[in-house]
PDB file of N, CA and C in Angstrom:
ATOM      1  N   MET A  72       0.860  -1.171   0.000  1.00  0.00           N
ATOM      2  CA  MET A  72       0.000   0.000   0.000  1.00  0.00           C
ATOM      3  C   MET A  72       0.903   1.230   0.000  1.00  0.00           C
ATOM      4  N   SER A  73       0.619   2.143  -0.880  1.00  0.00           N
ATOM      5  CA  SER A  73       1.427   3.350  -0.945  1.00  0.00           C
ATOM      6  C   SER A  73       0.888   4.379   0.039  1.00  0.00           C
ATOM      7  N   GLY A  74       1.766   5.284   0.416  1.00  0.00           N
ATOM      8  CA  GLY A  74       1.357   6.319   1.344  1.00  0.00           C
ATOM      9  C   GLY A  74       0.535   7.388   0.669  1.00  0.00           C
ATOM     10  N   ILE A  75      -0.064   8.193   1.464  1.00  0.00           N
ATOM     11  CA  ILE A  75      -0.869   9.284   0.937  1.00  0.00           C
ATOM     12  C   ILE A  75       0.043  10.442   0.588  1.00  0.00           C
ATOM     13  N   GLU A  76      -0.072  10.916  -0.649  1.00  0.00           N
ATOM     14  CA  GLU A  76       0.740  12.033  -1.087  1.00  0.00           C
ATOM     15  C   GLU A  76      -0.171  13.229  -1.322  1.00  0.00           C
ATOM     16  N   PRO A  77      -0.073  14.248  -0.499  1.00  0.00           N
ATOM     17  CA  PRO A  77      -0.916  15.425  -0.717  1.00  0.00           C
ATOM     18  C   PRO A  77      -0.476  16.177  -1.980  1.00  0.00           C
ATOM     19  N   ILE A  78      -1.441  16.782  -2.651  1.00  0.00           N
ATOM     20  CA  ILE A  78      -1.095  17.602  -3.813  1.00  0.00           C
ATOM     21  C   ILE A  78      -1.473  19.041  -3.497  1.00  0.00           C
ATOM     22  N   ASP A  79      -0.750  19.924  -4.092  1.00  0.00           N
ATOM     23  CA  ASP A  79      -1.032  21.340  -3.918  1.00  0.00           C
ATOM     24  C   ASP A  79      -2.094  21.734  -4.941  1.00  0.00           C
ATOM     25  N   LEU A  80      -3.266  22.074  -4.471  1.00  0.00           N
ATOM     26  CA  LEU A  80      -4.362  22.407  -5.386  1.00  0.00           C
ATOM     27  C   LEU A  80      -4.064  23.652  -6.206  1.00  0.00           C
ATOM     28  N   ARG A  81      -3.147  24.475  -5.744  1.00  0.00           N
ATOM     29  CA  ARG A  81      -2.784  25.655  -6.537  1.00  0.00           C
ATOM     30  C   ARG A  81      -2.081  25.244  -7.823  1.00  0.00           C
ATOM     31  N   GLU A  82      -1.383  24.082  -7.796  1.00  0.00           N
ATOM     32  CA  GLU A  82      -0.759  23.561  -9.019  1.00  0.00           C
ATOM     33  C   GLU A  82      -1.833  23.145 -10.021  1.00  0.00           C
ATOM     34  N   LEU A  83      -2.901  22.554  -9.517  1.00  0.00           N
ATOM     35  CA  LEU A  83      -4.015  22.150 -10.375  1.00  0.00           C
ATOM     36  C   LEU A  83      -4.692  23.370 -10.986  1.00  0.00           C
ATOM     37  N   ASP A  84      -4.760  24.432 -10.212  1.00  0.00           N
ATOM     38  CA  ASP A  84      -5.415  25.666 -10.641  1.00  0.00           C
ATOM     39  C   ASP A  84      -4.682  26.338 -11.804  1.00  0.00           C
ATOM     40  N   LYS A  85      -3.403  26.049 -11.976  1.00  0.00           N
ATOM     41  CA  LYS A  85      -2.621  26.667 -13.050  1.00  0.00           C
ATOM     42  C   LYS A  85      -3.018  26.157 -14.433  1.00  0.00           C
ATOM     43  N   ASN A  86      -3.523  24.917 -14.495  1.00  0.00           N
ATOM     44  CA  ASN A  86      -3.802  24.299 -15.785  1.00  0.00           C
ATOM     45  C   ASN A  86      -5.273  24.315 -16.173  1.00  0.00           C
ATOM     46  N   VAL A  87      -6.132  24.744 -15.273  1.00  0.00           N
ATOM     47  CA  VAL A  87      -7.568  24.806 -15.552  1.00  0.00           C
ATOM     48  C   VAL A  87      -8.087  26.158 -15.088  1.00  0.00           C
ATOM     49  N   ALA A  88      -9.361  26.439 -15.393  1.00  0.00           N
ATOM     50  CA  ALA A  88      -9.921  27.748 -15.051  1.00  0.00           C
ATOM     51  C   ALA A  88      -9.981  27.968 -13.538  1.00  0.00           C
ATOM     52  N   ASN A  89     -10.340  26.938 -12.791  1.00  0.00           N
ATOM     53  CA  ASN A  89     -10.330  27.029 -11.327  1.00  0.00           C
ATOM     54  C   ASN A  89     -10.192  25.627 -10.735  1.00  0.00           C
ATOM     55  N   VAL A  90     -10.000  25.570  -9.439  1.00  0.00           N
ATOM     56  CA  VAL A  90      -9.745  24.293  -8.766  1.00  0.00           C
ATOM     57  C   VAL A  90     -10.926  23.342  -8.925  1.00  0.00           C
ATOM     58  N   TYR A  91     -12.135  23.854  -8.789  1.00  0.00           N
ATOM     59  CA  TYR A  91     -13.324  23.004  -8.859  1.00  0.00           C
ATOM     60  C   TYR A  91     -13.448  22.359 -10.230  1.00  0.00           C
ATOM     61  N   GLU A  92     -13.182  23.144 -11.261  1.00  0.00           N
ATOM     62  CA  GLU A  92     -13.216  22.601 -12.609  1.00  0.00           C
ATOM     63  C   GLU A  92     -12.135  21.532 -12.774  1.00  0.00           C
ATOM     64  N   GLY A  93     -10.979  21.773 -12.222  1.00  0.00           N
ATOM     65  CA  GLY A  93      -9.895  20.795 -12.298  1.00  0.00           C
ATOM     66  C   GLY A  93     -10.250  19.482 -11.629  1.00  0.00           C
ATOM     67  N   ILE A  94     -10.925  19.568 -10.498  1.00  0.00           N
ATOM     68  CA  ILE A  94     -11.326  18.357  -9.781  1.00  0.00           C
ATOM     69  C   ILE A  94     -12.374  17.589 -10.582  1.00  0.00           C
ATOM     70  N   VAL A  95     -13.319  18.312 -11.167  1.00  0.00           N
ATOM     71  CA  VAL A  95     -14.352  17.647 -11.986  1.00  0.00           C
ATOM     72  C   VAL A  95     -13.718  16.993 -13.211  1.00  0.00           C
ATOM     73  N   VAL A  96     -12.822  17.706 -13.874  1.00  0.00           N
ATOM     74  CA  VAL A  96     -12.154  17.158 -15.056  1.00  0.00           C
ATOM     75  C   VAL A  96     -11.340  15.920 -14.673  1.00  0.00           C
ATOM     76  N   ALA A  97     -10.615  15.992 -13.567  1.00  0.00           N
ATOM     77  CA  ALA A  97      -9.809  14.851 -13.125  1.00  0.00           C
ATOM     78  C   ALA A  97     -10.703  13.663 -12.769  1.00  0.00           C
ATOM     79  N   SER A  98     -11.845  13.923 -12.141  1.00  0.00           N
ATOM     80  CA  SER A  98     -12.724  12.806 -11.772  1.00  0.00           C
ATOM     81  C   SER A  98     -13.319  12.143 -13.002  1.00  0.00           C
ATOM     82  N   LYS A  99     -13.681  12.934 -14.000  1.00  0.00           N
ATOM     83  CA  LYS A  99     -14.231  12.341 -15.228  1.00  0.00           C
ATOM     84  C   LYS A  99     -13.151  11.553 -15.970  1.00  0.00           C
ATOM     85  N   ARG A 100     -11.948  12.069 -15.990  1.00  0.00           N
ATOM     86  CA  ARG A 100     -10.841  11.340 -16.629  1.00  0.00           C
ATOM     87  C   ARG A 100     -10.533  10.062 -15.857  1.00  0.00           C
ATOM     88  N   ALA A 101     -10.614  10.111 -14.532  1.00  0.00           N
ATOM     89  CA  ALA A 101     -10.371   8.916 -13.714  1.00  0.00           C
ATOM     90  C   ALA A 101     -11.389   7.828 -14.046  1.00  0.00           C
ATOM     91  N   ARG A 102     -12.633   8.210 -14.270  1.00  0.00           N
ATOM     92  CA  ARG A 102     -13.659   7.223 -14.651  1.00  0.00           C
ATOM     93  C   ARG A 102     -13.315   6.596 -15.996  1.00  0.00           C
ATOM     94  N   GLN A 103     -12.851   7.437 -16.952  1.00  0.00           N
ATOM     95  CA  GLN A 103     -12.455   6.894 -18.257  1.00  0.00           C
ATOM     96  C   GLN A 103     -11.301   5.902 -18.092  1.00  0.00           C
ATOM     97  N   LEU A 104     -10.295   6.286 -17.311  1.00  0.00           N
ATOM     98  CA  LEU A 104      -9.137   5.419 -17.111  1.00  0.00           C
ATOM     99  C   LEU A 104      -9.546   4.123 -16.422  1.00  0.00           C
ATOM    100  N   ASN A 105     -10.453   4.208 -15.457  1.00  0.00           N
ATOM    101  CA  ASN A 105     -10.928   3.019 -14.762  1.00  0.00           C
ATOM    102  C   ASN A 105     -11.636   2.075 -15.726  1.00  0.00           C
ATOM    103  N   ASP A 106     -12.466   2.631 -16.590  1.00  0.00           N
ATOM    104  CA  ASP A 106     -13.155   1.799 -17.582  1.00  0.00           C
ATOM    105  C   ASP A 106     -12.151   1.144 -18.530  1.00  0.00           C
ATOM    106  N   GLU A 107     -11.147   1.905 -18.970  1.00  0.00           N
ATOM    107  CA  GLU A 107     -10.120   1.338 -19.850  1.00  0.00           C
ATOM    108  C   GLU A 107      -9.339   0.229 -19.153  1.00  0.00           C
ATOM    109  N   ASN A 108      -9.022   0.444 -17.871  1.00  0.00           N
ATOM    110  CA  ASN A 108      -8.297  -0.576 -17.112  1.00  0.00           C
ATOM    111  C   ASN A 108      -9.121  -1.848 -16.964  1.00  0.00           C
ATOM    112  N   LYS A 109     -10.431  -1.698 -16.737  1.00  0.00           N
ATOM    113  CA  LYS A 109     -11.300  -2.869 -16.611  1.00  0.00           C
ATOM    114  C   LYS A 109     -11.324  -3.666 -17.907  1.00  0.00           C
ATOM    115  N   ILE A 110     -11.439  -2.960 -19.038  1.00  0.00           N
ATOM    116  CA  ILE A 110     -11.473  -3.638 -20.334  1.00  0.00           C
ATOM    117  C   ILE A 110     -10.148  -4.356 -20.587  1.00  0.00           C
ATOM    118  N   GLU A 111      -9.037  -3.685 -20.290  1.00  0.00           N
ATOM    119  CA  GLU A 111      -7.717  -4.290 -20.477  1.00  0.00           C
ATOM    120  C   GLU A 111      -7.554  -5.515 -19.585  1.00  0.00           C
ATOM    121  N   PHE A 112      -7.992  -5.410 -18.329  1.00  0.00           N
ATOM    122  CA  PHE A 112      -7.870  -6.527 -17.391  1.00  0.00           C
ATOM    123  C   PHE A 112      -8.720  -7.712 -17.843  1.00  0.00           C
ATOM    124  N   GLN A 113      -9.945  -7.439 -18.268  1.00  0.00           N
ATOM    125  CA  GLN A 113     -10.816  -8.521 -18.731  1.00  0.00           C
ATOM    126  C   GLN A 113     -10.245  -9.185 -19.981  1.00  0.00           C
ATOM    127  N   ALA A 114      -9.628  -8.387 -20.860  1.00  0.00           N
ATOM    128  CA  ALA A 114      -9.016  -8.960 -22.065  1.00  0.00           C
ATOM    129  C   ALA A 114      -7.856  -9.868 -21.700  1.00  0.00           C
ATOM    130  N   LEU A 115      -7.055  -9.457 -20.727  1.00  0.00           N
ATOM    131  CA  LEU A 115      -5.929 -10.295 -20.302  1.00  0.00           C
ATOM    132  C   LEU A 115      -6.419 -11.563 -19.610  1.00  0.00           C
ATOM    133  N   ILE A 116      -7.441 -11.434 -18.778  1.00  0.00           N
ATOM    134  CA  ILE A 116      -7.968 -12.597 -18.058  1.00  0.00           C
ATOM    135  C   ILE A 116      -8.594 -13.592 -19.036  1.00  0.00           C
ATOM    136  N   SER A 117      -9.202 -13.073 -20.105  1.00  0.00           N
ATOM    137  CA  SER A 117      -9.843 -13.977 -21.058  1.00  0.00           C
ATOM    138  C   SER A 117      -8.830 -14.815 -21.831  1.00  0.00           C
ATOM    139  N   THR A 118      -7.561 -14.420 -21.843  1.00  0.00           N
ATOM    140  CA  THR A 118      -6.541 -15.203 -22.546  1.00  0.00           C
ATOM    141  C   THR A 118      -6.056 -16.394 -21.734  1.00  0.00           C
ATOM    142  N   ILE A 119      -6.411 -16.425 -20.455  1.00  0.00           N
ATOM    143  CA  ILE A 119      -5.965 -17.513 -19.587  1.00  0.00           C
ATOM    144  C   ILE A 119      -6.869 -18.722 -19.821  1.00  0.00           C
ATOM    145  N   PRO A 120      -6.289 -19.885 -20.056  1.00  0.00           N
ATOM    146  CA  PRO A 120      -7.126 -21.068 -20.246  1.00  0.00           C
ATOM    147  C   PRO A 120      -7.872 -21.415 -18.958  1.00  0.00           C
ATOM    148  N   THR A 121      -9.116 -21.817 -19.114  1.00  0.00           N
ATOM    149  CA  THR A 121      -9.921 -22.155 -17.943  1.00  0.00           C
ATOM    150  C   THR A 121      -9.721 -23.613 -17.590  1.00  0.00           C
ATOM    151  N   SER A 122      -9.961 -23.914 -16.329  1.00  0.00           N
ATOM    152  CA  SER A 122      -9.836 -25.302 -15.883  1.00  0.00           C
ATOM    153  C   SER A 122     -11.177 -26.009 -16.084  1.00  0.00           C
ATOM    154  N   ASN A 123     -11.205 -27.284 -15.867  1.00  0.00           N
ATOM    155  CA  ASN A 123     -12.433 -28.056 -16.026  1.00  0.00           C
ATOM    156  C   ASN A 123     -13.242 -28.123 -14.743  1.00  0.00           C
ATOM    157  N   ALA A 124     -12.815 -27.413 -13.716  1.00  0.00           N
ATOM    158  CA  ALA A 124     -13.518 -27.448 -12.437  1.00  0.00           C
ATOM    159  C   ALA A 124     -14.859 -26.729 -12.559  1.00  0.00           C
ATOM    160  N   THR A 125     -15.791 -27.090 -11.712  1.00  0.00           N
ATOM    161  CA  THR A 125     -17.093 -26.419 -11.704  1.00  0.00           C
ATOM    162  C   THR A 125     -16.920 -25.027 -11.108  1.00  0.00           C
ATOM    163  N   ASP A 126     -17.930 -24.193 -11.229  1.00  0.00           N
ATOM    164  CA  ASP A 126     -17.831 -22.817 -10.727  1.00  0.00           C
ATOM    165  C   ASP A 126     -17.576 -22.772  -9.227  1.00  0.00           C
ATOM    166  N   ASP A 127     -18.188 -23.669  -8.478  1.00  0.00           N
ATOM    167  CA  ASP A 127     -17.976 -23.677  -7.026  1.00  0.00           C
ATOM    168  C   ASP A 127     -16.538 -24.045  -6.681  1.00  0.00           C
ATOM    169  N   ASP A 128     -15.987 -25.010  -7.416  1.00  0.00           N
ATOM    170  CA  ASP A 128     -14.609 -25.421  -7.152  1.00  0.00           C
ATOM    171  C   ASP A 128     -13.620 -24.384  -7.650  1.00  0.00           C
ATOM    172  N   ALA A 129     -13.944 -23.690  -8.733  1.00  0.00           N
ATOM    173  CA  ALA A 129     -13.013 -22.737  -9.344  1.00  0.00           C
ATOM    174  C   ALA A 129     -12.686 -21.580  -8.414  1.00  0.00           C
ATOM    175  N   GLU A 130     -13.638 -21.197  -7.561  1.00  0.00           N
ATOM    176  CA  GLU A 130     -13.371 -20.083  -6.652  1.00  0.00           C
ATOM    177  C   GLU A 130     -12.320 -20.432  -5.615  1.00  0.00           C
ATOM    178  N   ASP A 131     -12.221 -21.715  -5.275  1.00  0.00           N
ATOM    179  CA  ASP A 131     -11.282 -22.122  -4.243  1.00  0.00           C
ATOM    180  C   ASP A 131      -9.884 -22.379  -4.783  1.00  0.00           C
ATOM    181  N   ILE A 132      -9.744 -22.562  -6.084  1.00  0.00           N
ATOM    182  CA  ILE A 132      -8.445 -22.866  -6.680  1.00  0.00           C
ATOM    183  C   ILE A 132      -7.811 -21.576  -7.190  1.00  0.00           C
ATOM    184  N   LEU A 133      -6.558 -21.353  -6.820  1.00  0.00           N
ATOM    185  CA  LEU A 133      -5.843 -20.175  -7.296  1.00  0.00           C
ATOM    186  C   LEU A 133      -5.215 -20.478  -8.637  1.00  0.00           C
ATOM    187  N   ASN A 134      -5.395 -19.608  -9.568  1.00  0.00           N
ATOM    188  CA  ASN A 134      -4.792 -19.734 -10.874  1.00  0.00           C
ATOM    189  C   ASN A 134      -3.570 -18.825 -10.883  1.00  0.00           C
ATOM    190  N   PRO A 135      -2.357 -19.392 -10.971  1.00  0.00           N
ATOM    191  CA  PRO A 135      -1.148 -18.559 -10.901  1.00  0.00           C
ATOM    192  C   PRO A 135      -1.072 -17.497 -11.998  1.00  0.00           C
ATOM    193  N   ALA A 136      -1.527 -17.820 -13.199  1.00  0.00           N
ATOM    194  CA  ALA A 136      -1.475 -16.839 -14.289  1.00  0.00           C
ATOM    195  C   ALA A 136      -2.415 -15.674 -14.001  1.00  0.00           C
ATOM    196  N   GLN A 137      -3.598 -15.981 -13.494  1.00  0.00           N
ATOM    197  CA  GLN A 137      -4.558 -14.930 -13.158  1.00  0.00           C
ATOM    198  C   GLN A 137      -4.037 -14.077 -12.005  1.00  0.00           C
ATOM    199  N   LEU A 138      -3.428 -14.741 -11.034  1.00  0.00           N
ATOM    200  CA  LEU A 138      -2.867 -14.018  -9.893  1.00  0.00           C
ATOM    201  C   LEU A 138      -1.750 -13.076 -10.342  1.00  0.00           C
ATOM    202  N   LYS A 139      -0.918 -13.537 -11.279  1.00  0.00           N
ATOM    203  CA  LYS A 139       0.175 -12.706 -11.787  1.00  0.00           C
ATOM    204  C   LYS A 139      -0.365 -11.461 -12.486  1.00  0.00           C
ATOM    205  N   ILE A 140      -1.389 -11.645 -13.322  1.00  0.00           N
ATOM    206  CA  ILE A 140      -1.988 -10.507 -14.023  1.00  0.00           C
ATOM    207  C   ILE A 140      -2.611  -9.530 -13.032  1.00  0.00           C
ATOM    208  N   ALA A 141      -3.288 -10.058 -12.021  1.00  0.00           N
ATOM    209  CA  ALA A 141      -3.919  -9.189 -11.017  1.00  0.00           C
ATOM    210  C   ALA A 141      -2.878  -8.390 -10.248  1.00  0.00           C
ATOM    211  N   LEU A 142      -1.774  -9.029  -9.894  1.00  0.00           N
ATOM    212  CA  LEU A 142      -0.725  -8.327  -9.152  1.00  0.00           C
ATOM    213  C   LEU A 142      -0.069  -7.244 -10.008  1.00  0.00           C
ATOM    214  N   GLU A 143       0.117  -7.533 -11.308  1.00  0.00           N
ATOM    215  CA  GLU A 143       0.697  -6.524 -12.197  1.00  0.00           C
ATOM    216  C   GLU A 143      -0.232  -5.318 -12.333  1.00  0.00           C
ATOM    217  N   HIS A 144      -1.532  -5.572 -12.365  1.00  0.00           N
ATOM    218  CA  HIS A 144      -2.499  -4.472 -12.463  1.00  0.00           C
ATOM    219  C   HIS A 144      -2.527  -3.640 -11.189  1.00  0.00           C
ATOM    220  N   GLU A 145      -2.329  -4.294 -10.061  1.00  0.00           N
ATOM    221  CA  GLU A 145      -2.347  -3.564  -8.792  1.00  0.00           C
ATOM    222  C   GLU A 145      -1.136  -2.658  -8.639  1.00  0.00           C
ATOM    223  N   LYS A 146      -0.057  -2.950  -9.362  1.00  0.00           N
ATOM    224  CA  LYS A 146       1.148  -2.129  -9.275  1.00  0.00           C
ATOM    225  C   LYS A 146       0.983  -0.786  -9.981  1.00  0.00           C
ATOM    226  N   LYS A 147       0.022  -0.720 -10.906  1.00  0.00           N
ATOM    227  CA  LYS A 147      -0.206   0.536 -11.623  1.00  0.00           C
ATOM    228  C   LYS A 147      -0.753   1.592 -10.672  1.00  0.00           C
ATOM    229  N   ASP A 148      -0.550   2.856 -11.048  1.00  0.00           N
ATOM    230  CA  ASP A 148      -1.181   3.934 -10.291  1.00  0.00           C
ATOM    231  C   ASP A 148      -2.689   3.789 -10.386  1.00  0.00           C
ATOM    232  N   LYS A 149      -3.368   4.169  -9.337  1.00  0.00           N
ATOM    233  CA  LYS A 149      -4.826   4.151  -9.349  1.00  0.00           C
ATOM    234  C   LYS A 149      -5.328   5.202 -10.339  1.00  0.00           C
ATOM    235  N   PRO A 150      -6.518   4.995 -10.916  1.00  0.00           N
ATOM    236  CA  PRO A 150      -7.014   5.920 -11.941  1.00  0.00           C
ATOM    237  C   PRO A 150      -7.076   7.379 -11.492  1.00  0.00           C
ATOM    238  N   HIS A 151      -7.442   7.626 -10.245  1.00  0.00           N
ATOM    239  CA  HIS A 151      -7.533   9.028  -9.811  1.00  0.00           C
ATOM    240  C   HIS A 151      -6.143   9.683  -9.733  1.00  0.00           C
ATOM    241  N   ILE A 152      -5.129   8.894  -9.404  1.00  0.00           N
ATOM    242  CA  ILE A 152      -3.760   9.438  -9.376  1.00  0.00           C
ATOM    243  C   ILE A 152      -3.293   9.722 -10.809  1.00  0.00           C
ATOM    244  N   GLN A 153      -3.564   8.780 -11.720  1.00  0.00           N
ATOM    245  CA  GLN A 153      -3.195   8.978 -13.124  1.00  0.00           C
ATOM    246  C   GLN A 153      -3.881  10.227 -13.676  1.00  0.00           C
ATOM    247  N   ALA A 154      -5.160  10.398 -13.348  1.00  0.00           N
ATOM    248  CA  ALA A 154      -5.925  11.534 -13.872  1.00  0.00           C
ATOM    249  C   ALA A 154      -5.361  12.859 -13.364  1.00  0.00           C
ATOM    250  N   ILE A 155      -5.044  12.926 -12.100  1.00  0.00           N
ATOM    251  CA  ILE A 155      -4.492  14.175 -11.551  1.00  0.00           C
ATOM    252  C   ILE A 155      -3.134  14.475 -12.189  1.00  0.00           C
ATOM    253  N   LYS A 156      -2.321  13.427 -12.384  1.00  0.00           N
ATOM    254  CA  LYS A 156      -1.020  13.639 -13.044  1.00  0.00           C
ATOM    255  C   LYS A 156      -1.218  14.163 -14.466  1.00  0.00           C
ATOM    256  N   GLU A 157      -2.234  13.623 -15.167  1.00  0.00           N
ATOM    257  CA  GLU A 157      -2.493  14.078 -16.534  1.00  0.00           C
ATOM    258  C   GLU A 157      -2.971  15.526 -16.546  1.00  0.00           C
ATOM    259  N   VAL A 158      -3.808  15.902 -15.599  1.00  0.00           N
ATOM    260  CA  VAL A 158      -4.275  17.296 -15.541  1.00  0.00           C
ATOM    261  C   VAL A 158      -3.094  18.213 -15.231  1.00  0.00           C
ATOM    262  N   LEU A 159      -2.256  17.813 -14.306  1.00  0.00           N
ATOM    263  CA  LEU A 159      -1.098  18.640 -13.952  1.00  0.00           C
ATOM    264  C   LEU A 159      -0.126  18.771 -15.124  1.00  0.00           C
ATOM    265  N   ALA A 160      -0.025  17.720 -15.950  1.00  0.00           N
ATOM    266  CA  ALA A 160       0.893  17.752 -17.094  1.00  0.00           C
ATOM    267  C   ALA A 160       0.220  18.255 -18.369  1.00  0.00           C
ATOM    268  N   CYS A 161      -1.054  18.631 -18.283  1.00  0.00           N
ATOM    269  CA  CYS A 161      -1.818  19.106 -19.460  1.00  0.00           C
ATOM    270  C   CYS A 161      -1.754  18.094 -20.597  1.00  0.00           C
ATOM    271  N   LYS A 162      -1.972  16.808 -20.289  1.00  0.00           N
ATOM    272  CA  LYS A 162      -1.867  15.757 -21.297  1.00  0.00           C
ATOM    273  C   LYS A 162      -3.126  15.605 -22.141  1.00  0.00           C
ATOM    274  N   PHE A 163      -4.205  16.267 -21.805  1.00  0.00           N
ATOM    275  CA  PHE A 163      -5.418  16.153 -22.597  1.00  0.00           C
ATOM    276  C   PHE A 163      -6.169  17.471 -22.551  1.00  0.00           C
ATOM    277  N   GLN A 164      -7.098  17.595 -23.480  1.00  0.00           N
ATOM    278  CA  GLN A 164      -7.940  18.780 -23.520  1.00  0.00           C
ATOM    279  C   GLN A 164      -9.369  18.371 -23.237  1.00  0.00           C
ATOM    280  N   TYR A 165     -10.127  19.257 -22.705  1.00  0.00           N
ATOM    281  CA  TYR A 165     -11.527  18.964 -22.414  1.00  0.00           C
ATOM    282  C   TYR A 165     -12.375  20.121 -22.914  1.00  0.00           C
ATOM    283  N   ASP A 166     -13.638  19.814 -23.087  1.00  0.00           N
ATOM    284  CA  ASP A 166     -14.574  20.820 -23.565  1.00  0.00           C
ATOM    285  C   ASP A 166     -15.920  20.550 -22.925  1.00  0.00           C
ATOM    286  N   TYR A 167     -16.737  21.552 -22.852  1.00  0.00           N
ATOM    287  CA  TYR A 167     -18.074  21.402 -22.279  1.00  0.00           C
ATOM    288  C   TYR A 167     -19.071  21.077 -23.368  1.00  0.00           C
ATOM    289  N   LYS A 168     -20.088  20.292 -22.980  1.00  0.00           N
ATOM    290  CA  LYS A 168     -21.173  20.017 -23.907  1.00  0.00           C
ATOM    291  C   LYS A 168     -21.982  21.284 -24.083  1.00  0.00           C
ATOM    292  N   LYS A 169     -22.442  21.501 -25.288  1.00  0.00           N
ATOM    293  CA  LYS A 169     -23.261  22.701 -25.551  1.00  0.00           C
ATOM    294  C   LYS A 169     -24.683  22.307 -25.823  1.00  0.00           C
TER     295      LYS A 169
END
């Protein structure tokens, strides 16, 4: 588990119109990143061959390949951290619906 790293909201304010807008933009980007991570994880899990065990038995058996993929995914930054880093680095543009 990583420690909590505070961010200076004034840094966020430099790249967006105001802090509140920056937080909303970061939260929406975090949702996008989370959805992308879920799709990527499901695609990787689907490549693992399944065993012949029934569903009840399958929950009790650890699949080393699945465990490895899960651990690699857990090492990534969480979506909200990635989103804040992207906002701070101005890696994307956003626009309002009209």
